[in-house]
Coordinates of C-alpha atoms and ligand atoms in Angstrom, one line a residue:
X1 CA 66.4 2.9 16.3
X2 CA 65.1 6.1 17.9
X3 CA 61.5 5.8 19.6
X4 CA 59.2 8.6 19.3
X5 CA 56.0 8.3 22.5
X6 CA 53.6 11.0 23.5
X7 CA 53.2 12.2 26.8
X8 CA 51.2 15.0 28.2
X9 CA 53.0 16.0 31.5
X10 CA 54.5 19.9 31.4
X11 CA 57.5 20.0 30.0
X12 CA 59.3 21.2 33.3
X13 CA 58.3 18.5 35.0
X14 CA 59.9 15.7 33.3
X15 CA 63.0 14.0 33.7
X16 CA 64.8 14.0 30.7
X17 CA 68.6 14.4 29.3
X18 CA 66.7 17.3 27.3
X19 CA 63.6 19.5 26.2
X20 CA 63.3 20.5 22.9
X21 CA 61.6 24.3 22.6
X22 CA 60.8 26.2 18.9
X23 CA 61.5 29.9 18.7
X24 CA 60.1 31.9 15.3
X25 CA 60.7 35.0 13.3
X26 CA 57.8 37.6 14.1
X27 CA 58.0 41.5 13.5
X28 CA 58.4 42.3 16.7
X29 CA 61.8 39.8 16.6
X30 CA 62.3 36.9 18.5
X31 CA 59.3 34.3 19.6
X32 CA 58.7 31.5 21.8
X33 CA 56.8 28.9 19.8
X34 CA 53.8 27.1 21.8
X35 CA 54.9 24.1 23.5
X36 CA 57.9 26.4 25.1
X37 CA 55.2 28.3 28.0
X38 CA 56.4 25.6 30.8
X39 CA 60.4 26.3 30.4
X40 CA 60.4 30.1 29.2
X41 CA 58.4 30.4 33.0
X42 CA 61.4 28.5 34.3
X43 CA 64.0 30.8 33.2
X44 CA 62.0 33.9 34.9
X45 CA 61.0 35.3 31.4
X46 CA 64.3 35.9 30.4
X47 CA 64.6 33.5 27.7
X48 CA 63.9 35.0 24.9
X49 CA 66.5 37.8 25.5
X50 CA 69.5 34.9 26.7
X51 CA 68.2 33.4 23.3
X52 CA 69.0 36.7 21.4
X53 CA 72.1 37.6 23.0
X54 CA 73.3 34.0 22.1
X55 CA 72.5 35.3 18.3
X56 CA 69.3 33.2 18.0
X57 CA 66.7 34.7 14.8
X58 CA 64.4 31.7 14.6
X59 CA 65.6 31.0 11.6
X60 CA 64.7 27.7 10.4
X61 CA 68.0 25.4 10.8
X62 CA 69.1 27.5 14.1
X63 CA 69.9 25.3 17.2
X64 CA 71.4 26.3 20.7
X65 CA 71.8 24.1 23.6
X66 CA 71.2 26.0 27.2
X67 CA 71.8 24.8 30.9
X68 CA 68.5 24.0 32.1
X69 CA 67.1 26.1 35.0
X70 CA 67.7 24.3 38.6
X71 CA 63.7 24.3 38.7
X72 CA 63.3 21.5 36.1
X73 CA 64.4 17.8 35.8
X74 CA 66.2 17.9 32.5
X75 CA 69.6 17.5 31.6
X76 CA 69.5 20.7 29.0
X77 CA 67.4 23.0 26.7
X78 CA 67.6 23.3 23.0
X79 CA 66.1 25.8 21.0
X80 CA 65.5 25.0 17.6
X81 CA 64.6 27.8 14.6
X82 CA 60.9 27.5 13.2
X83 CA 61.0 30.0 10.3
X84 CA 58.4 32.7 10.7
X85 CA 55.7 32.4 13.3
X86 CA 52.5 31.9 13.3
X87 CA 50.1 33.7 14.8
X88 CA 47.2 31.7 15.3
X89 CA 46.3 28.1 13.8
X90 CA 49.0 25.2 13.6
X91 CA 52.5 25.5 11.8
X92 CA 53.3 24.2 8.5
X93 CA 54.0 20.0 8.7
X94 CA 57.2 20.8 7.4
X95 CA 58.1 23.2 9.2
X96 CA 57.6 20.9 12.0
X97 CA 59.5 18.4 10.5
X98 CA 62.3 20.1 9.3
X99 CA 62.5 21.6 13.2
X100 CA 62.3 17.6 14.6
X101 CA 64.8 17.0 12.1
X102 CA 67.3 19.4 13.5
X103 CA 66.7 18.7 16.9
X104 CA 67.0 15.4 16.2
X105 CA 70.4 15.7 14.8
X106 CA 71.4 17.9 17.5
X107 CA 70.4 15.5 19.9
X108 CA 72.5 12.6 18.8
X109 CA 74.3 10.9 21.7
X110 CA 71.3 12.3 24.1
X111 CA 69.4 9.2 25.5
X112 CA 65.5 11.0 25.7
X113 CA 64.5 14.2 24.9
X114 CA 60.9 15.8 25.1
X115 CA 59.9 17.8 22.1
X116 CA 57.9 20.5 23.7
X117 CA 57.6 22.2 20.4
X118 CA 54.0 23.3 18.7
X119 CA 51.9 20.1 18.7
X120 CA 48.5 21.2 19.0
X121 CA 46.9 18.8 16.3
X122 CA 46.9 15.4 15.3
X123 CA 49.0 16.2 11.6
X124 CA 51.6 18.1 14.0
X125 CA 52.7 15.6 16.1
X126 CA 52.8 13.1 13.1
X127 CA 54.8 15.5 11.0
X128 CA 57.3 15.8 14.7
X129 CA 57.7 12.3 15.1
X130 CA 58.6 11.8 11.1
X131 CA 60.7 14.5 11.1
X132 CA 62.4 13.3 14.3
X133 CA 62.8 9.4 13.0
X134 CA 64.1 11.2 9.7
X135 CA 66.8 13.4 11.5
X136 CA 67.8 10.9 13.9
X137 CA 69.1 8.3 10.6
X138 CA 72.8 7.6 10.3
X139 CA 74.5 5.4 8.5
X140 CA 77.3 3.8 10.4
X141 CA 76.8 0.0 9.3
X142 CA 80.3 0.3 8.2
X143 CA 82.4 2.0 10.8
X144 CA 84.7 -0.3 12.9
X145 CA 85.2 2.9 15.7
X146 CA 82.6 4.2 17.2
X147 CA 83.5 7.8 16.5
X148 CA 80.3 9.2 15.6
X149 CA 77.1 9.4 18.3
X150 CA 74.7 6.8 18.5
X151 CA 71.1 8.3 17.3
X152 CA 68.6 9.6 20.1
X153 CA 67.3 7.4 22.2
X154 CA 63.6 8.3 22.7
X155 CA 61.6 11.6 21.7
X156 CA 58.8 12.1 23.7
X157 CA 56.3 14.7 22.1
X158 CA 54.6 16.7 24.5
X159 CA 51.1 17.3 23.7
X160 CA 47.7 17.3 25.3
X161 CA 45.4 14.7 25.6
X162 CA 42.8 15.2 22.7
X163 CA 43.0 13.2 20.1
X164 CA 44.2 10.2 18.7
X165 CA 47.7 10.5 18.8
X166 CA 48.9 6.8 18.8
X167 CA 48.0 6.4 15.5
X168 CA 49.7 9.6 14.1
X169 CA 52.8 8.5 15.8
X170 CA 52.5 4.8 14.5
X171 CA 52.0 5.8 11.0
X172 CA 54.8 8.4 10.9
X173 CA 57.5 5.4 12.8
X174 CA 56.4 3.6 9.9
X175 CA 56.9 5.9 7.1
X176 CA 59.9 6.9 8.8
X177 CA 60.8 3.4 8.9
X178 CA 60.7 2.8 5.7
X179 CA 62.1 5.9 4.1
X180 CA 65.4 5.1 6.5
X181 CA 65.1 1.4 5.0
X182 CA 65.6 3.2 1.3
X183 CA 68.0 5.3 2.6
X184 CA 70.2 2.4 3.9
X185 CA 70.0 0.5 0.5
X186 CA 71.0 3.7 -1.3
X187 CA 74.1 3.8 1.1
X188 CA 74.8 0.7 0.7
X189 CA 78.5 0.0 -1.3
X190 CA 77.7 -1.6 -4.9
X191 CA 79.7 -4.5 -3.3
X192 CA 77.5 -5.5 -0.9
X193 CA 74.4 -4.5 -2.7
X194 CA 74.1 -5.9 -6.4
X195 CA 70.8 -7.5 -8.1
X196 CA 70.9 -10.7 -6.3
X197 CA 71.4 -9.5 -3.0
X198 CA 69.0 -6.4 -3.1
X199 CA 66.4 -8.8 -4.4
X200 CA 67.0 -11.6 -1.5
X201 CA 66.3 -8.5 0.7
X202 CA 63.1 -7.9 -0.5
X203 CA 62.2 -11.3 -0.5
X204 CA 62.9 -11.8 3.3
X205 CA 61.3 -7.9 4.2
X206 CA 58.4 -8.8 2.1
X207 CA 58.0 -12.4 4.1
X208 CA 57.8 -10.5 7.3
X209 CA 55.5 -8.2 6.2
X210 CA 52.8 -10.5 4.4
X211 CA 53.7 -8.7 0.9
X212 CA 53.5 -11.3 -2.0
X213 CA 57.3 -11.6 -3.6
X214 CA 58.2 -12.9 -7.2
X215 CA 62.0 -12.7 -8.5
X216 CA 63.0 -13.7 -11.7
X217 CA 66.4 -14.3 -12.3
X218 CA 68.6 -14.2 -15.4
X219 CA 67.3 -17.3 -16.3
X220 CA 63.6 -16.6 -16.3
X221 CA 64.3 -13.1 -17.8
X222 CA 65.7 -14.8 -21.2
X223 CA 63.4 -17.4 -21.1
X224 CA 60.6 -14.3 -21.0
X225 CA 62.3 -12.3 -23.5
X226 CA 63.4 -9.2 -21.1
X227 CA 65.7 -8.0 -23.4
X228 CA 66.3 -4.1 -21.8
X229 CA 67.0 -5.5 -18.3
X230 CA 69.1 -8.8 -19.7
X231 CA 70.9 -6.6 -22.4
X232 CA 72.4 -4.2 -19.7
X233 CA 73.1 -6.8 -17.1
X234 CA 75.0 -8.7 -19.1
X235 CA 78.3 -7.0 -19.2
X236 CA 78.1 -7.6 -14.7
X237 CA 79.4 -11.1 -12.8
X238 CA 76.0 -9.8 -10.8
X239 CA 73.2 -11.1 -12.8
X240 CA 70.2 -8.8 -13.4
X241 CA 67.0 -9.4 -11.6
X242 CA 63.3 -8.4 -12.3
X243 CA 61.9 -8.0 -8.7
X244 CA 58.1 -7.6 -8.0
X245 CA 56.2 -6.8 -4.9
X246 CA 52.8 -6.9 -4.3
X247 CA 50.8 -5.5 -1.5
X248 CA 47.0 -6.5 -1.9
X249 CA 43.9 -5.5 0.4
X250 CA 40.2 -7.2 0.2
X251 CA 38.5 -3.3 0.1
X252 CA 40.8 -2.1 -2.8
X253 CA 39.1 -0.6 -5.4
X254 CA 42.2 1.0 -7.1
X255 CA 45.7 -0.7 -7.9
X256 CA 48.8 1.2 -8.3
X257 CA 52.1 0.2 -9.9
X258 CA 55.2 1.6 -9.1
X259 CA 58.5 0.8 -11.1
X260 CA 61.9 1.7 -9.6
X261 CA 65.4 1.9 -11.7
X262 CA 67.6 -0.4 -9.9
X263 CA 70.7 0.0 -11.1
X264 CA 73.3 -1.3 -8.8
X265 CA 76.3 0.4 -9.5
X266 CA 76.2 2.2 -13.3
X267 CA 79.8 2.3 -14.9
X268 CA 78.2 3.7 -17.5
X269 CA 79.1 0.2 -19.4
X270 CA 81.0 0.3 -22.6
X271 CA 80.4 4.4 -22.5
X272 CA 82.1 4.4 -19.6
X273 CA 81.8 7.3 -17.0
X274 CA 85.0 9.2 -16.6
X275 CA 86.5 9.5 -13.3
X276 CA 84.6 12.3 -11.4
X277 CA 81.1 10.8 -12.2
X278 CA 81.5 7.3 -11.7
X279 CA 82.3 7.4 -7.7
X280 CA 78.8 8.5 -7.2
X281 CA 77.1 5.6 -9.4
X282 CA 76.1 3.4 -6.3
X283 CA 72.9 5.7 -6.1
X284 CA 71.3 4.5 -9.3
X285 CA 69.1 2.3 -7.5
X286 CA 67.4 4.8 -5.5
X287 CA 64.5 4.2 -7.6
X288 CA 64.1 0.7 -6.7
X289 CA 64.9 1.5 -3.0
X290 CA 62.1 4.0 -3.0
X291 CA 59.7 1.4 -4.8
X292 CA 60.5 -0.8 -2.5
X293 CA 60.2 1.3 0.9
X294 CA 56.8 2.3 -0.2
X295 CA 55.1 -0.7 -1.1
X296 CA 56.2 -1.8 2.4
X297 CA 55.5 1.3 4.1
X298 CA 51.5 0.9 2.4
X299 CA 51.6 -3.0 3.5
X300 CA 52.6 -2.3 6.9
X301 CA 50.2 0.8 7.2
X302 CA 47.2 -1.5 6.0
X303 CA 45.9 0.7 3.0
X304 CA 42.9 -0.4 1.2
X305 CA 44.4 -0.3 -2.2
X306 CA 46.3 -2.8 -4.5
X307 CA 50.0 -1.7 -5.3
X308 CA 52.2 -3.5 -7.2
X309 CA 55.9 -2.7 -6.9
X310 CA 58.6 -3.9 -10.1
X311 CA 62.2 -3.5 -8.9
X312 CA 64.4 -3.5 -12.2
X313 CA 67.9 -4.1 -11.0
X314 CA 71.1 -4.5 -13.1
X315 CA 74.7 -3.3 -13.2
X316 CA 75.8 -1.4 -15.5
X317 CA 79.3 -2.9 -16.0
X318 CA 82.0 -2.9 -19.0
X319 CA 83.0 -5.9 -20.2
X320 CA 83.6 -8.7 -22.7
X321 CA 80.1 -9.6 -22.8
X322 CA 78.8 -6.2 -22.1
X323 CA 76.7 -4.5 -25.2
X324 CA 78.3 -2.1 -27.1
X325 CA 76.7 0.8 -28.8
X326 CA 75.3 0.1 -31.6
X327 CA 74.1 -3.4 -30.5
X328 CA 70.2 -3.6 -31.1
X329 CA 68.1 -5.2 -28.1
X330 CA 64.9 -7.1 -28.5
X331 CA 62.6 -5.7 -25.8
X332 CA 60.0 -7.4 -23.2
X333 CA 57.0 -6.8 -25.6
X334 CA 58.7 -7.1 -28.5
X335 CA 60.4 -3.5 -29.7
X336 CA 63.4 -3.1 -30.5
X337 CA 66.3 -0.4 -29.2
X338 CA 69.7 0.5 -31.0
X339 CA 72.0 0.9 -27.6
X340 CA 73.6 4.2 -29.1
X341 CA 75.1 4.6 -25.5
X342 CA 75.5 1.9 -22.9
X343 CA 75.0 5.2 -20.1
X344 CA 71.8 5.4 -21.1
X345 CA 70.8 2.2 -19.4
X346 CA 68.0 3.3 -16.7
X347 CA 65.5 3.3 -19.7
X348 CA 66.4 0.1 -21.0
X349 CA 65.7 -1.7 -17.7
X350 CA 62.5 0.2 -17.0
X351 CA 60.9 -0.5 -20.6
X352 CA 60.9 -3.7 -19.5
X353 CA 59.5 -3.6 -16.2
X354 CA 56.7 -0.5 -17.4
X355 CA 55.1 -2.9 -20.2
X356 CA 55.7 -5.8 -17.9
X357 CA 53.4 -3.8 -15.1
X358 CA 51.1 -2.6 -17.6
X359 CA 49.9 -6.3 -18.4
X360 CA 48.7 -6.6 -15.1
X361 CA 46.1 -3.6 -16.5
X362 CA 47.0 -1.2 -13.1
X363 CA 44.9 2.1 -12.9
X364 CA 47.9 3.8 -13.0
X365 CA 51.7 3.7 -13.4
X366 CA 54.8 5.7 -11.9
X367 CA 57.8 5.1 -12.1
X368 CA 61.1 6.5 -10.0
X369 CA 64.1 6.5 -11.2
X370 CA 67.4 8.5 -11.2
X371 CA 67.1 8.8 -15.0
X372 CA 69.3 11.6 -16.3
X373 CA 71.8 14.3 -15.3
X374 CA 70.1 16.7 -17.8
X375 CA 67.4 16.8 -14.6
X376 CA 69.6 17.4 -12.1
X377 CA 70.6 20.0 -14.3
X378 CA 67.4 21.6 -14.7
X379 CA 66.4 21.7 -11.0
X380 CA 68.8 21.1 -9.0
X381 CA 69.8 19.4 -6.0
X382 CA 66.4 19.1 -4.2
X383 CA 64.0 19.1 -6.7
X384 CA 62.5 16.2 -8.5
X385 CA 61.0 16.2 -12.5
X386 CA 57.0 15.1 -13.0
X387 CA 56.5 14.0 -16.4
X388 CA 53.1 12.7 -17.6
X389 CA 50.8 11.5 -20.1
X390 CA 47.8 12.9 -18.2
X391 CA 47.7 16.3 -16.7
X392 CA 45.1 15.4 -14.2
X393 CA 47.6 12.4 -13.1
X394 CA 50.5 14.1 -13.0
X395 CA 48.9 17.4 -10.5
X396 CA 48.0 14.7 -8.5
X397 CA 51.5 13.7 -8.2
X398 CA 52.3 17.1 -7.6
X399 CA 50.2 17.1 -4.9
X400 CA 51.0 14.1 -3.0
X401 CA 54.6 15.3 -3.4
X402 CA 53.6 18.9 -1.7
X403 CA 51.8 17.0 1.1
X404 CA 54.2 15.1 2.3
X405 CA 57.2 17.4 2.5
X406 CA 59.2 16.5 -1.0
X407 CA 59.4 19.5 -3.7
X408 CA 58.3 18.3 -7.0
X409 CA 57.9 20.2 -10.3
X410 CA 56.2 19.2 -13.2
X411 CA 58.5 18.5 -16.7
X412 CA 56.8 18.8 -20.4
X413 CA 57.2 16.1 -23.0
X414 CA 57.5 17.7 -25.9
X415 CA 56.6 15.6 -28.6
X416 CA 59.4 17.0 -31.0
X417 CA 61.7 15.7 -29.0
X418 CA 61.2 12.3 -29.7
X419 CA 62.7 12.6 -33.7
X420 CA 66.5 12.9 -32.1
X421 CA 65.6 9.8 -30.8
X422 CA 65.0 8.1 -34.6
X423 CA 67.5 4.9 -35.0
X424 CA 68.6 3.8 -38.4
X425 CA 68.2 0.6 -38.1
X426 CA 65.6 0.1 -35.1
X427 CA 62.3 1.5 -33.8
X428 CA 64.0 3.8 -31.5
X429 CA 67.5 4.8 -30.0
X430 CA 68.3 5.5 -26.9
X431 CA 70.1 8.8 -26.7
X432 CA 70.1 11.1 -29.1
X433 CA 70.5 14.9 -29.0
X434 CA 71.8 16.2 -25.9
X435 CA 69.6 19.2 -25.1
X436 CA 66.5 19.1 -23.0
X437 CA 67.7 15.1 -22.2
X438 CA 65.8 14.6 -18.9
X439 CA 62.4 15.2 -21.7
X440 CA 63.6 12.9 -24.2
X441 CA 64.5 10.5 -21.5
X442 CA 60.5 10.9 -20.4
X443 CA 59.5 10.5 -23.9
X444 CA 61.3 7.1 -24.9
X445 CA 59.7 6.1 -21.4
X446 CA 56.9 7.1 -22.5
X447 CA 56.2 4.9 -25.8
X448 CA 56.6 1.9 -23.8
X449 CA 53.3 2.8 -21.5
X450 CA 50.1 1.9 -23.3
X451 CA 48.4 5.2 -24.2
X452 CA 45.4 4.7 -22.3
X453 CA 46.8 3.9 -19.0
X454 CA 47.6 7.3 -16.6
X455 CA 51.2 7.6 -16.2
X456 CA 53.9 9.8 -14.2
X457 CA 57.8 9.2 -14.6
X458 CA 59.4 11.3 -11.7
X459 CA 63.6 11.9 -12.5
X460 CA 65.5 11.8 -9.2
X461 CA 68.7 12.0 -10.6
X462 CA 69.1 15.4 -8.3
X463 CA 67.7 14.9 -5.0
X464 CA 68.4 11.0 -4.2
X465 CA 71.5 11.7 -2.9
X466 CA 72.5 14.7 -0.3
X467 CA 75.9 15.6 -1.1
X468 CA 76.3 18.8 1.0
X469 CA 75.8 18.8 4.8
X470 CA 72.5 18.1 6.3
X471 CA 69.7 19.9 6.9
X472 CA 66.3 19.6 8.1
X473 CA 65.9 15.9 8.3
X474 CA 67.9 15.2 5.0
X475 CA 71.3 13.5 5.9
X476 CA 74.1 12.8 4.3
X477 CA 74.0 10.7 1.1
X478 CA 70.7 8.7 0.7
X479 CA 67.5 10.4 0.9
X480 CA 64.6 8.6 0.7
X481 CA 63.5 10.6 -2.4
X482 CA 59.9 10.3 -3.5
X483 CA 59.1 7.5 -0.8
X484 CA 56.8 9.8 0.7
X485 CA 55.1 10.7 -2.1
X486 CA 54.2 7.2 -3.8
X487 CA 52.7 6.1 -0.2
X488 CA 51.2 9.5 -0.4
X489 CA 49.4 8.7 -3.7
X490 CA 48.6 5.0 -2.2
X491 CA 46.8 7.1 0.8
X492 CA 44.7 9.1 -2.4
X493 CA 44.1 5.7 -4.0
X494 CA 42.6 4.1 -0.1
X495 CA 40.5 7.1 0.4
X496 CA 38.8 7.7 -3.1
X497 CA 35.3 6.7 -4.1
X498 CA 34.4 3.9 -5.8
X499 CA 33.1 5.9 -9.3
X500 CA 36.5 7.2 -9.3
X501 CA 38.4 4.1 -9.6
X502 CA 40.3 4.9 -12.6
X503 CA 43.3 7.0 -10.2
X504 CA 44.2 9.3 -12.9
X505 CA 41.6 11.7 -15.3
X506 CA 40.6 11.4 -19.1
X507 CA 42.7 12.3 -21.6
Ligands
LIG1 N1 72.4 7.3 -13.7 C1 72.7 8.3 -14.8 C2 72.1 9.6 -14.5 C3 72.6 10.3 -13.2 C4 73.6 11.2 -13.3 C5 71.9 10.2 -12.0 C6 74.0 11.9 -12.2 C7 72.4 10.8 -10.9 C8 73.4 11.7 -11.0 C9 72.1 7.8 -16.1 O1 72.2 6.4 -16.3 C10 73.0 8.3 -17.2 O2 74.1 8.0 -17.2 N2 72.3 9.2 -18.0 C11 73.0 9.8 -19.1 C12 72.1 9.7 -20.3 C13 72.8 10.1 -21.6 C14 73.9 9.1 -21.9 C15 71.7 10.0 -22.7 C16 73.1 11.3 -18.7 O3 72.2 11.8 -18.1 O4 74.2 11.9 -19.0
LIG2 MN1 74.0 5.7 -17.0
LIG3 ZN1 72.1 5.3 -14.6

């Protein structure tokens, strides 16, 4: 795992297999980025021209290794791209991020490299380390030759003394941490991870971490009537499990549930997925994964708030004892769902698990899940849907979300929409007319949440899961989507006043 320290010594005095400088886009063309002073005086304030002549904008993505000048210690230079400078004040956190990410990337196979990139304040050299853990994740668990380069070693961030930068550093390796920890189980193959094991993992994670962890299995969820999460497990030799995951603090004045779709691997069941959508199905549990990262990531970070994490995890498998569509499930609470297509499963498990964490009488509920394609649709690859019962709740999300680096935007739920979802011979179906799908997805969410409780369902289905080449700090595959933002709400939750216990507004 790649360490990130702080260190205040100029950058040309250090002895390390590389320094890391920024260069931006300003009107006047190319610009060294503060942090870069110490080396540009090294190469005899020619760098900025060798950087142009080697076709260098300062675009944001841009990297360019350089000998380093025979009067420093380090190994090499690399220039990363910033995006458009800034005159005076800090640069964006993502910006910075995005820059650590690359550089982070670009150093893989490097042992240490110092980051002498902008890094004046406390939030910058968080948002450098998080975006340097983030870009340094691979995924290799399952390569036999060592053909790609081992992560970075060590990033030391340059930056002065002020401040309390131990604690900004601590809090992004543990975000960063985490988010890798969701990115791993998204990876993962559905062989190795299926209900049973993902839930023995978060049963020995949430032992070392102090978090309180209760499983039931497929015994305990007939014996409690979970009929969504039984009914689409069934059709699986992996037996569904209802995970939860609780992180409590003495000073909490607000408790937070978070429900995560966990489905294994989804075949699409009896509806099966046709060849071309069903190779990419280990990702459905990117929900869970992020439930689960967060709740961790909050434990570990000692936030005084209550949040309770519910893992719903199934596969989605066709098979003699699968249902078929039409088949009518008795839900946890006591509704009842005509299964008019078994690849609509996602909302089946998390009716169970949202009325399950609603008895618990949370101040607020959000759920993650990769819900429908309809999203993915609608905003693409990078973007995730916020749908809400309560406007105040939901720009809340929106804003946690814009915080911490993710790109959010907010979804109606248009009431209309619920009549294509009328069964004949139940209280509701669970597909129904194809058009605007991500929304009617929301809304049959949506009647298993008790009015009066503030709740925010954000669809993943797009960015869970980079499938074009990496960027920024966003690899391959498994992103970590919306991890940041639910321990971004958790960080509202700990800092709010008492009076405003209730975490979302009035309806
Ligand atoms: N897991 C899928 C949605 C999905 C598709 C996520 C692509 C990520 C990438 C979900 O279970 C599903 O199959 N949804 C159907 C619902 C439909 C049958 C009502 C869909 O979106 O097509
Ligand atoms: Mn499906
Ligand atoms: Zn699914």
């Amino acid at each position: 795992m790649t360490a990130v320290t702080v260190s205040t010594s100029p950058a040309a005095s250090l002895r390390t297999d590389a320094v890391v400088i920024g260069v931006a886009k300003s009107p006047k063309g190319l610009a060294l980025a503060p942090g870069a002073e110490d080396v540009a005086m090294a190469y005899d304030g020619n760098l900025v021209e060798l950087l142009g002549t080697l076709g260098m904008t300062g675009a944001e993505g841009e990297a360019i290794k350089l000998p380093a000048p025979a009067s420093t210690k380090a190994g090499f230079i690399l220039a990363v791209g910033l995006g458009d400078a800034v005159d005076d004040g800090p640069y964006d956190a993502e910006a910075l991020r995005r820059a650590a990410g690359v550089a982070a990337r670009a150093l893989s196979g490097t042992g240490t490299a110092a980051l002498a990139l902008p890094a004046q304040t406390i939030d910058a050299v968080e948002a450098l380390a998080l975006g340097g853990v983030l870009g340094a994740y691979t995924f290799s668990g399952y390569r036999t030759s060592a053909d790609g380069r081992a992560p970075v070693g060590e990033l030391v961030i340059l930056t002065d003394p002020e401040g309390r930068t131990a604690a900004a550093v601590t809090r992004a390796e543990v975000i960063g941490q985490e988010l890798n920890r969701a990115r791993d189980l998204v990876n993962m193959p559905a062989n190795d991870l299926y209900p049973e094991s993902f839930s023995a993992t978060v049963q020995s994670v949430g032992q070392t971490y102090g978090l309180q962890v209760e499983v039931l299995d497929e015994t305990a969820l007939a014996d409690g009537s979970f009929g969504g999460i039984i009914g689409v497990g069934q059709g699986s030799a992996n037996p569904p499990r209802l995970v939860r995951i609780a992180h409590t603090h003495p000073e909490a004045r607000t408790h937070l549930a978070f429900v995560g779709k966990g489905i294994t691997y989804d075949s699409g069941g009896i509806s099966l997925k046709p060849v071309g959508f069903n190779e990419i199905m280990k990702r459905d549990m990117s929900g869970a994964a992020a439930v689960f990262a967060a709740v961790v990531a909050v434990a570990r970070l000692g936030l005084p708030v209550n949040v309770t994490g519910w893992l719903a995890l199934a596969e989605n498998m066709p098979s003699g004892s699968a249902i078929r569509p039409g088949d009518v499930l008795r839900m946890y609470g006591g509704r009842t769902v005509e299964v008019l297509n078994t690849d609509a499963e996602g909302r089946l498990v998390l009716a169970d698990a949202l009325v399950r964490a609603s008895e618990d009488n949370p101040d607020a509920i959000v759920d993650v899940a990769t819900l429908t394609a309809a999203m993915k649709m609608a905003l693409g690859h990078r973007i995730f849907g916020v749908m809400s019962n309560d406007d105040t709740f939901r720009d809340r999300v929106l804003d946690a979300a814009r915080r911490t680096g993710e790109e959010a935007w907010p979804m109606p739920l248009p009431a209309q929409l619920l009549t294509g979802l009328a069964s004949q011979v139940a209280d509701i179906a669970n597909s129904g007319e194809r058009m605007g799908g991500g929304l009617a997805a929301g809304l049959f969410l949506q009647e298993f949440v008790p009015t009066n409780l503030s709740w925010a369902h954000l669809d993943v289905a797009g960015p869970a899961f980079h499938e074009g080449s990496p960027y920024g700090y966003t690899p391959r595959g498994g992103t970590g989507s919306a991890v940041r933002t639910l321990i971004g709400l958790a960080q509202d939750a700990a800092h709010r006043p008492p009076h405003a216990a209730d975490a979302g507004g009035h309806r």
